PDB file of C-alpha atoms in Angstrom:
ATOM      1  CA  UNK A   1     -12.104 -26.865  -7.194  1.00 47.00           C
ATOM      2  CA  UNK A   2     -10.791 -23.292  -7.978  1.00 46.00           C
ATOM      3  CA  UNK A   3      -7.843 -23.560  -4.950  1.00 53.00           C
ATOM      4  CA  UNK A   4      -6.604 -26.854  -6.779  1.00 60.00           C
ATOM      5  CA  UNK A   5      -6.781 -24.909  -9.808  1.00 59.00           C
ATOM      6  CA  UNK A   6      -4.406 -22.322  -9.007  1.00 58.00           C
ATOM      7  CA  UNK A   7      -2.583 -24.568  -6.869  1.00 67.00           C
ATOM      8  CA  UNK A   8      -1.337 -26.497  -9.733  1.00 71.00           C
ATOM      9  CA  UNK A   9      -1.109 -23.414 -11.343  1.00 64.00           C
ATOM     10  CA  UNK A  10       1.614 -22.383  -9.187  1.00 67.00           C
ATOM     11  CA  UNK A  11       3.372 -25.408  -8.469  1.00 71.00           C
ATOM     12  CA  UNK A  12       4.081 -25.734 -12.433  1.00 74.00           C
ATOM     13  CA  UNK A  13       4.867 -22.644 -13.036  1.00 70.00           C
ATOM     14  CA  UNK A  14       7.415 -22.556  -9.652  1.00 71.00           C
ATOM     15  CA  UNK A  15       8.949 -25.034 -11.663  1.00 79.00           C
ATOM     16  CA  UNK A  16       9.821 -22.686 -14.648  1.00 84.00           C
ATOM     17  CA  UNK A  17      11.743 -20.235 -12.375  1.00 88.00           C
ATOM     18  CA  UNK A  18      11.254 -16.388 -12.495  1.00 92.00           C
ATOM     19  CA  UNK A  19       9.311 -16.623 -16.454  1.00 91.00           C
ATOM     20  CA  UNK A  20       6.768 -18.383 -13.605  1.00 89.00           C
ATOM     21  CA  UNK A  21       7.090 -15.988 -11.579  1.00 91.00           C
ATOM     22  CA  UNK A  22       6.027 -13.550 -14.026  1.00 94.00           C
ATOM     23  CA  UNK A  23       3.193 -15.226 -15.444  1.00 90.00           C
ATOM     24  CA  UNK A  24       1.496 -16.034 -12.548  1.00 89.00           C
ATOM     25  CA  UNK A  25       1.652 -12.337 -11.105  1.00 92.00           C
ATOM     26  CA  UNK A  26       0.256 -11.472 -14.860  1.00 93.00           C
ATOM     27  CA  UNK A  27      -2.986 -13.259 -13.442  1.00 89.00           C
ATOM     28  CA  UNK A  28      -2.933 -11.356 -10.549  1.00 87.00           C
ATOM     29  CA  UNK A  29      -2.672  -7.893 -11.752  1.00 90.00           C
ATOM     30  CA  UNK A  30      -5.036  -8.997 -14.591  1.00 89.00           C
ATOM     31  CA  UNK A  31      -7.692  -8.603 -11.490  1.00 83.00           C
ATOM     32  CA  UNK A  32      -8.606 -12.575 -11.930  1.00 82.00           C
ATOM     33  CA  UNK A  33      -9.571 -14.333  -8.685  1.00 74.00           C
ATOM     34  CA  UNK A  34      -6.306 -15.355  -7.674  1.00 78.00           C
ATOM     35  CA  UNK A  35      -4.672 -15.895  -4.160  1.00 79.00           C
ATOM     36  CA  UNK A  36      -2.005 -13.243  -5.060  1.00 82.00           C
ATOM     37  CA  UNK A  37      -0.859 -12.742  -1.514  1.00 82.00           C
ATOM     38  CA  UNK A  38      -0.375 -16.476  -0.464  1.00 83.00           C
ATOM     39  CA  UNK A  39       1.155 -16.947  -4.062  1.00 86.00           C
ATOM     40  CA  UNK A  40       3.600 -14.262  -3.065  1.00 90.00           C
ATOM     41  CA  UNK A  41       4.544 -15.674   0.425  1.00 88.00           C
ATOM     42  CA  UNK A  42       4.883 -18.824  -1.459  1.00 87.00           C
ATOM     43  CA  UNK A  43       7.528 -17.304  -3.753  1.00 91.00           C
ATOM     44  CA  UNK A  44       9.200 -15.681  -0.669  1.00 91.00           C
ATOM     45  CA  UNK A  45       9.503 -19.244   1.146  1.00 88.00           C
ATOM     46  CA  UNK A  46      11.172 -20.406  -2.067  1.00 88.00           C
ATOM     47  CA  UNK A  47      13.466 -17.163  -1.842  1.00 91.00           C
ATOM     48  CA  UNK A  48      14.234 -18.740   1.457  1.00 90.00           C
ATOM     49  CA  UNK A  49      14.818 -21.938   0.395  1.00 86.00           C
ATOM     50  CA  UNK A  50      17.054 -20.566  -1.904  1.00 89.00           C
ATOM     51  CA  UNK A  51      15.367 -21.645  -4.953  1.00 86.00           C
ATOM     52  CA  UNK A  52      14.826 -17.824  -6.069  1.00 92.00           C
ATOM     53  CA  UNK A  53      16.793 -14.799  -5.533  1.00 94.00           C
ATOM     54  CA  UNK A  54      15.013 -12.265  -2.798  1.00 95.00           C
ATOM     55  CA  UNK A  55      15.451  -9.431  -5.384  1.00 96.00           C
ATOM     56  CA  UNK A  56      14.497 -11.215  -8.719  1.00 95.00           C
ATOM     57  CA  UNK A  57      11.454 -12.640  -7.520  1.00 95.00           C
ATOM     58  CA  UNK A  58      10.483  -9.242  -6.359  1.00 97.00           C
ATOM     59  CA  UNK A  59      11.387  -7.616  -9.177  1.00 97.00           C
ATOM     60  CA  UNK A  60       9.498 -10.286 -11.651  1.00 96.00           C
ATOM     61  CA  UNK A  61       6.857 -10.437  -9.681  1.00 96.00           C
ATOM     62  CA  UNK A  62       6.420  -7.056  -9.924  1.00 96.00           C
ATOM     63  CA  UNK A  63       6.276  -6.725 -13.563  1.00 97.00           C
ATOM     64  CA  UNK A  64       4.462  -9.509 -14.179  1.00 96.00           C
ATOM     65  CA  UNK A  65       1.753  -7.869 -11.565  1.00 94.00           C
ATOM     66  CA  UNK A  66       1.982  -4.420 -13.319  1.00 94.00           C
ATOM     67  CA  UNK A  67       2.088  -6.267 -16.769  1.00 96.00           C
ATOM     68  CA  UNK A  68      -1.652  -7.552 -15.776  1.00 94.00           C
ATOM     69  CA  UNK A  69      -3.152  -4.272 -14.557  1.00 93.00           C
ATOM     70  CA  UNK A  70      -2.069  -2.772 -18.056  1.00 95.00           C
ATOM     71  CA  UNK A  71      -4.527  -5.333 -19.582  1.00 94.00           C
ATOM     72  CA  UNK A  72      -7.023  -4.663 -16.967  1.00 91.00           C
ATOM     73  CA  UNK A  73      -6.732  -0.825 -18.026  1.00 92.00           C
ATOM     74  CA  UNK A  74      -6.969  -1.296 -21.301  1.00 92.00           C
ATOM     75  CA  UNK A  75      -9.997  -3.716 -20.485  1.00 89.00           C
ATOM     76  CA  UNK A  76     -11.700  -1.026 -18.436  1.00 85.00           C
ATOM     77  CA  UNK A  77     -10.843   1.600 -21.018  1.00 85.00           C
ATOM     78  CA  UNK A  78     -12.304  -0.056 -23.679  1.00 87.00           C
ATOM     79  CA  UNK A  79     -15.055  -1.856 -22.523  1.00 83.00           C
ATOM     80  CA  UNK A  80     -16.492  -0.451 -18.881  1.00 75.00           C
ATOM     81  CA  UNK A  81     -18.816  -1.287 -16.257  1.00 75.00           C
ATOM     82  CA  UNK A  82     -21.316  -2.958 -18.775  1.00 76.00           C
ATOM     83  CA  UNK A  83     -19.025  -5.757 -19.417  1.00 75.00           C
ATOM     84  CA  UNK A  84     -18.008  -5.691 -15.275  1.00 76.00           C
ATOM     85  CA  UNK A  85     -21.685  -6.374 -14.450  1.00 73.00           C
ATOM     86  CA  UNK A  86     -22.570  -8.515 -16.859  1.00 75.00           C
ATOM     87  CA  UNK A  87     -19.288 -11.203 -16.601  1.00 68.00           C
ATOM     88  CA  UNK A  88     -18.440  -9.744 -13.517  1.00 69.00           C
ATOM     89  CA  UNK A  89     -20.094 -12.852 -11.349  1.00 68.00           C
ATOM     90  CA  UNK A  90     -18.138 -15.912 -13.610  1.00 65.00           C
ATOM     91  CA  UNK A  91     -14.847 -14.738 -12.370  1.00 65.00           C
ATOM     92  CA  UNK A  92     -16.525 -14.326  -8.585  1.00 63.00           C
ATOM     93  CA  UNK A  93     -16.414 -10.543  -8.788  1.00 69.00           C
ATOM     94  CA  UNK A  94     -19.650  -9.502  -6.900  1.00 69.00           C
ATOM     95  CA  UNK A  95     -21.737  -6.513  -7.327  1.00 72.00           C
ATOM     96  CA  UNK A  96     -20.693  -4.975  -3.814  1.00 73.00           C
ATOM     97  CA  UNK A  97     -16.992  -5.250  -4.937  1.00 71.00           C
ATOM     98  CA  UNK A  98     -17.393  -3.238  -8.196  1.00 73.00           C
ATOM     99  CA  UNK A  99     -18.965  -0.563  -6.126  1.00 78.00           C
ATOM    100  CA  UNK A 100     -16.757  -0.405  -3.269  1.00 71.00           C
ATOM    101  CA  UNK A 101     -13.717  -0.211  -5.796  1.00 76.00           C
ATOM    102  CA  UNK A 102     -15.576   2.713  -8.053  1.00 76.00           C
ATOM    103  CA  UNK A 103     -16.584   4.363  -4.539  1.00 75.00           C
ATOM    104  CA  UNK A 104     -13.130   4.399  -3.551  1.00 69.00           C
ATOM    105  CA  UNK A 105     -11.693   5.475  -6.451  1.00 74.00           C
ATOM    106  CA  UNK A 106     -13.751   8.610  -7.114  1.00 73.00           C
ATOM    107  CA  UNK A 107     -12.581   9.439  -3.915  1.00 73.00           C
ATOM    108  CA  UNK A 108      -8.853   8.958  -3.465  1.00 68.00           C
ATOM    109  CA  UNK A 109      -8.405   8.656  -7.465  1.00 72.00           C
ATOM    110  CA  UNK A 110      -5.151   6.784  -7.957  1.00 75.00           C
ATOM    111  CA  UNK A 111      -4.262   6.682  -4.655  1.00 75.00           C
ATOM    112  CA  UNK A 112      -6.346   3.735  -5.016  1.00 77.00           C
ATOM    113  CA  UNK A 113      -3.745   2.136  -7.306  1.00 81.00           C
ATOM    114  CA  UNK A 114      -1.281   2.716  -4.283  1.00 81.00           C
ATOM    115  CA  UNK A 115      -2.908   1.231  -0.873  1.00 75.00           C
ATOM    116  CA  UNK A 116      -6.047  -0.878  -2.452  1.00 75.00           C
ATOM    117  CA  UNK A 117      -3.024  -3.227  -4.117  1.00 79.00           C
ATOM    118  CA  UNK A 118      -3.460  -4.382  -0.471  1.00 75.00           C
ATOM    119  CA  UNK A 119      -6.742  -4.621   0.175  1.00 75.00           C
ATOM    120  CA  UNK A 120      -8.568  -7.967  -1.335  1.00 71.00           C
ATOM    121  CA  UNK A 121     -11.604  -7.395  -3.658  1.00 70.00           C
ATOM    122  CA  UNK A 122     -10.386  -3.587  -4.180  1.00 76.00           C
ATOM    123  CA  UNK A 123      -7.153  -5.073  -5.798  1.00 79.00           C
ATOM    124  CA  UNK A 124      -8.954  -6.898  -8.352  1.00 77.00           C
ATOM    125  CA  UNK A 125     -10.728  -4.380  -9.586  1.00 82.00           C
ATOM    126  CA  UNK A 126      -8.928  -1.133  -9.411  1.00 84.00           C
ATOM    127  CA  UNK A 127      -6.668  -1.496 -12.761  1.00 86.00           C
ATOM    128  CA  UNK A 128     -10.314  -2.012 -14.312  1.00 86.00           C
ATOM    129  CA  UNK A 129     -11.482   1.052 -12.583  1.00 83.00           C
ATOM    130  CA  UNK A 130      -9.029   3.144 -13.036  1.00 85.00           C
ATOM    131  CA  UNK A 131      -9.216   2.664 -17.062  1.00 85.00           C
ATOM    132  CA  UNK A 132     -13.273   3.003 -17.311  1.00 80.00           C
ATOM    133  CA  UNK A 133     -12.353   6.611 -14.975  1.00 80.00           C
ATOM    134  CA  UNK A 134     -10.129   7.524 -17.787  1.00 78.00           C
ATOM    135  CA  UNK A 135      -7.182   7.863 -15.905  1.00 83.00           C
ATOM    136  CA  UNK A 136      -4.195   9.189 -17.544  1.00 87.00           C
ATOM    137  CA  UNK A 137      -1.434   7.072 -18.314  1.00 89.00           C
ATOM    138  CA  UNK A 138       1.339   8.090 -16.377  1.00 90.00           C
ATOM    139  CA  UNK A 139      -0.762   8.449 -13.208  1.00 88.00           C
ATOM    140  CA  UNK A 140      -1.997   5.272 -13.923  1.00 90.00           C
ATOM    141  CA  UNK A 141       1.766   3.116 -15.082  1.00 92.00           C
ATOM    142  CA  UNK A 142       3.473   5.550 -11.728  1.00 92.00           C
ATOM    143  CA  UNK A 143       0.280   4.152  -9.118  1.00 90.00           C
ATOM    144  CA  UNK A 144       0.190   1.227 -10.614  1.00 91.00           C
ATOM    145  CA  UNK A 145       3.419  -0.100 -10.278  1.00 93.00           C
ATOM    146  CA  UNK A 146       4.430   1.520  -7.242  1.00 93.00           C
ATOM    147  CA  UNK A 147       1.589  -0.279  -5.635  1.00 91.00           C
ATOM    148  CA  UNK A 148       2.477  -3.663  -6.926  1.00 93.00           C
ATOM    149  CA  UNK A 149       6.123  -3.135  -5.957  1.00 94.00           C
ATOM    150  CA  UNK A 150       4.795  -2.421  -2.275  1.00 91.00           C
ATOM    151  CA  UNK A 151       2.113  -5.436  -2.514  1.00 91.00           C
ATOM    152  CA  UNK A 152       4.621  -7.988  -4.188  1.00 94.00           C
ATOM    153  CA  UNK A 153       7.284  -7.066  -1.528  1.00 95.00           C
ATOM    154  CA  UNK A 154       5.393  -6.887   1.775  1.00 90.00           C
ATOM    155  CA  UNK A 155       3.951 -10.715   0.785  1.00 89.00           C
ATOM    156  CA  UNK A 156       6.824 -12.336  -0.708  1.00 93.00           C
ATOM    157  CA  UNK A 157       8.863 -10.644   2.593  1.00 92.00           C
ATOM    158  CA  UNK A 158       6.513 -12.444   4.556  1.00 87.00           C
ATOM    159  CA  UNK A 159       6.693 -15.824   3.126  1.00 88.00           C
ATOM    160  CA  UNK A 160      10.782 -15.136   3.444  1.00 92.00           C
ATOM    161  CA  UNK A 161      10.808 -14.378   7.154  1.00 87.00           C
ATOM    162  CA  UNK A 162       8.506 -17.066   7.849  1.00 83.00           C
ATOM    163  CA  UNK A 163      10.323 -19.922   6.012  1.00 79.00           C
ATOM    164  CA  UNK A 164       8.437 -23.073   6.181  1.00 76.00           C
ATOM    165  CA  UNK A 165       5.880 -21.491   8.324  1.00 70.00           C
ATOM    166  CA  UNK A 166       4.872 -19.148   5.613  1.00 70.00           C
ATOM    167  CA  UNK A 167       0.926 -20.738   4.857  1.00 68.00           C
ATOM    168  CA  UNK A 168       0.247 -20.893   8.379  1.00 65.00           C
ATOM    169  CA  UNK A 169       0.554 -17.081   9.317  1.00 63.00           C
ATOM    170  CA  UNK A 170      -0.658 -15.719   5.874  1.00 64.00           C
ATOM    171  CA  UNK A 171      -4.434 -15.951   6.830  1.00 62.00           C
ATOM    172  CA  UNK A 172      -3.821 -13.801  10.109  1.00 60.00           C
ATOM    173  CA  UNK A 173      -1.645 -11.063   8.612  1.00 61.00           C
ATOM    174  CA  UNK A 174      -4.152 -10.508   5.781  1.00 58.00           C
ATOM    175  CA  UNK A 175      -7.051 -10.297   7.993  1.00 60.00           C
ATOM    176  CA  UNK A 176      -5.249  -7.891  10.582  1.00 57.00           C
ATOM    177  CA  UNK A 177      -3.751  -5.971   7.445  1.00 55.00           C
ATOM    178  CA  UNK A 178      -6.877  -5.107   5.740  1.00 55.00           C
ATOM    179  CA  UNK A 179      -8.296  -3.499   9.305  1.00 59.00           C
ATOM    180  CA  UNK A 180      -5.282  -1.249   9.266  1.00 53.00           C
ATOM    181  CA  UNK A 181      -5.436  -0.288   5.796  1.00 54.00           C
ATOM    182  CA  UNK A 182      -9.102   0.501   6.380  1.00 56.00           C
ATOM    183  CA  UNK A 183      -8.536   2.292   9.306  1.00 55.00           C
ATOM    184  CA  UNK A 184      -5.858   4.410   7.370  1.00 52.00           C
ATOM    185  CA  UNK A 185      -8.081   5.082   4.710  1.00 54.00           C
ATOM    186  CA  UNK A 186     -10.913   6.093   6.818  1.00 58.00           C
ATOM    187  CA  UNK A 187      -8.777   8.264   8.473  1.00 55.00           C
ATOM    188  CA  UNK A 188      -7.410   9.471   5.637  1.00 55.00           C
ATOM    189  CA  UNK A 189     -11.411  10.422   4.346  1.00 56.00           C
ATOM    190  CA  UNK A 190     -12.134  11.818   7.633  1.00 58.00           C
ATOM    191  CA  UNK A 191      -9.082  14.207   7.463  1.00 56.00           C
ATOM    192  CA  UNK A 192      -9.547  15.089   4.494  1.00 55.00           C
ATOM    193  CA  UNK A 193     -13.467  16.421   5.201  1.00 58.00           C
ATOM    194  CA  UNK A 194     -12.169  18.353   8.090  1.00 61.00           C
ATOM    195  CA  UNK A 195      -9.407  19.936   6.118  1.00 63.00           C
ATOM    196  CA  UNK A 196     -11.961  21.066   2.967  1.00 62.00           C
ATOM    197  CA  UNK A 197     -14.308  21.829   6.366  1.00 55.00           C
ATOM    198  CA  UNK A 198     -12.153  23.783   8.394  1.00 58.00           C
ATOM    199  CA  UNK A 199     -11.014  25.419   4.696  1.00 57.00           C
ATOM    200  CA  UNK A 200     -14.546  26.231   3.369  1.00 63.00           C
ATOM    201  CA  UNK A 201     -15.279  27.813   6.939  1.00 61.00           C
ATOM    202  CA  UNK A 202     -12.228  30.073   7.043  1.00 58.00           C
ATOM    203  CA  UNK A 203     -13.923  31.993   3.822  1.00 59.00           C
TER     204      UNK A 203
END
């Protein structure tokens, strides 16, 4: 039911060019459940068939995405994990996800803005997060972007390369993708406690 949702969802608004573009990546960043990476490959197949421009789908897709976390900011801001928890589970957002994504921030702070773009569940959530944590502006508009701009490309690259192909291959990548950005991360954390280790030792 949902997947012919946003499947009609996408194939109208592929048909309004790069304002659909836009709009759809708006429900992305937004942190609503939304295929965002299969949309994306999608948009790079149609790059490929030229029906878009590699650049301007990038580029709207992109603001459209950053566009949505703004709201989800401003959402998280305002409103916090009281409104998370309690609507959370209508838009398929579990428990486990919130706290995962509020883990990980309070950790790597907007660094989660930056890698968790790629990681499913995190993605949704972190815009949200990052608001209710009170993070500044800048940080937040800098992170924010520069993670969608690295999310929008890698998928929409994808779906170019792969042409026609594009659906088949997206369900591998993502799986193999989010073990390698966890791996980073956790190697990142475990770094990070020998450095502060190593550091607190030395005094």
């Amino acid at each position: 039911m949902i997947t012919n949702i946003w499947d009609t969802i996408v194939l109208t608004t592929s048909q309004l060019g790069y304002l659909g573009v836009f709009l759809t990546l708006v429900i992305e960043g937004a942190g609503l459940p939304f295929p965002g990476d299969g949309v994306l490959a999608f948009y790079g197949f149609l790059a490929s068939d030229h029906r878009f421009t590699l650049t301007h789908v990038i580029f709207f897709a992109t603001l459209g995405s950053g566009v949505g976390s703004i709201i989800a900011y401003l959402f998280g801001k305002i409103y916090g994990l009281p409104l998370l928890y309690k609507y959370g589970k209508f838009l398929f957002i579990s428990e486990r996800s919130i706290q995962i994504t509020t883990n990980f921030s309070k950790r790597y702070g907007a660094l989660v803005l930056l890698l968790g773009r790629m990681l499913p569940g995190v993605r949704t959530l972190s815009s949200y997060v990052a608001g209710l944590g009170n993070l500044s502006w800048p940080a937040f508009l800098l992170y924010s972007f520069a993670g969608f701009l690295l999310f929008c490309t890698f998928w929409i690259s994808v779906g170019y390369v792969l042409g026609e192909n594009w659906n088949t291959f997206v369900e591998i990548i993502k799986d193999y993708l989010v073990r390698i950005l966890l791996g980073v991360i956790l190697l990142g954390g475990c770094l990070l406690f020998w450095r502060n280790y190593v550091h607190n030792r030395g005094r």
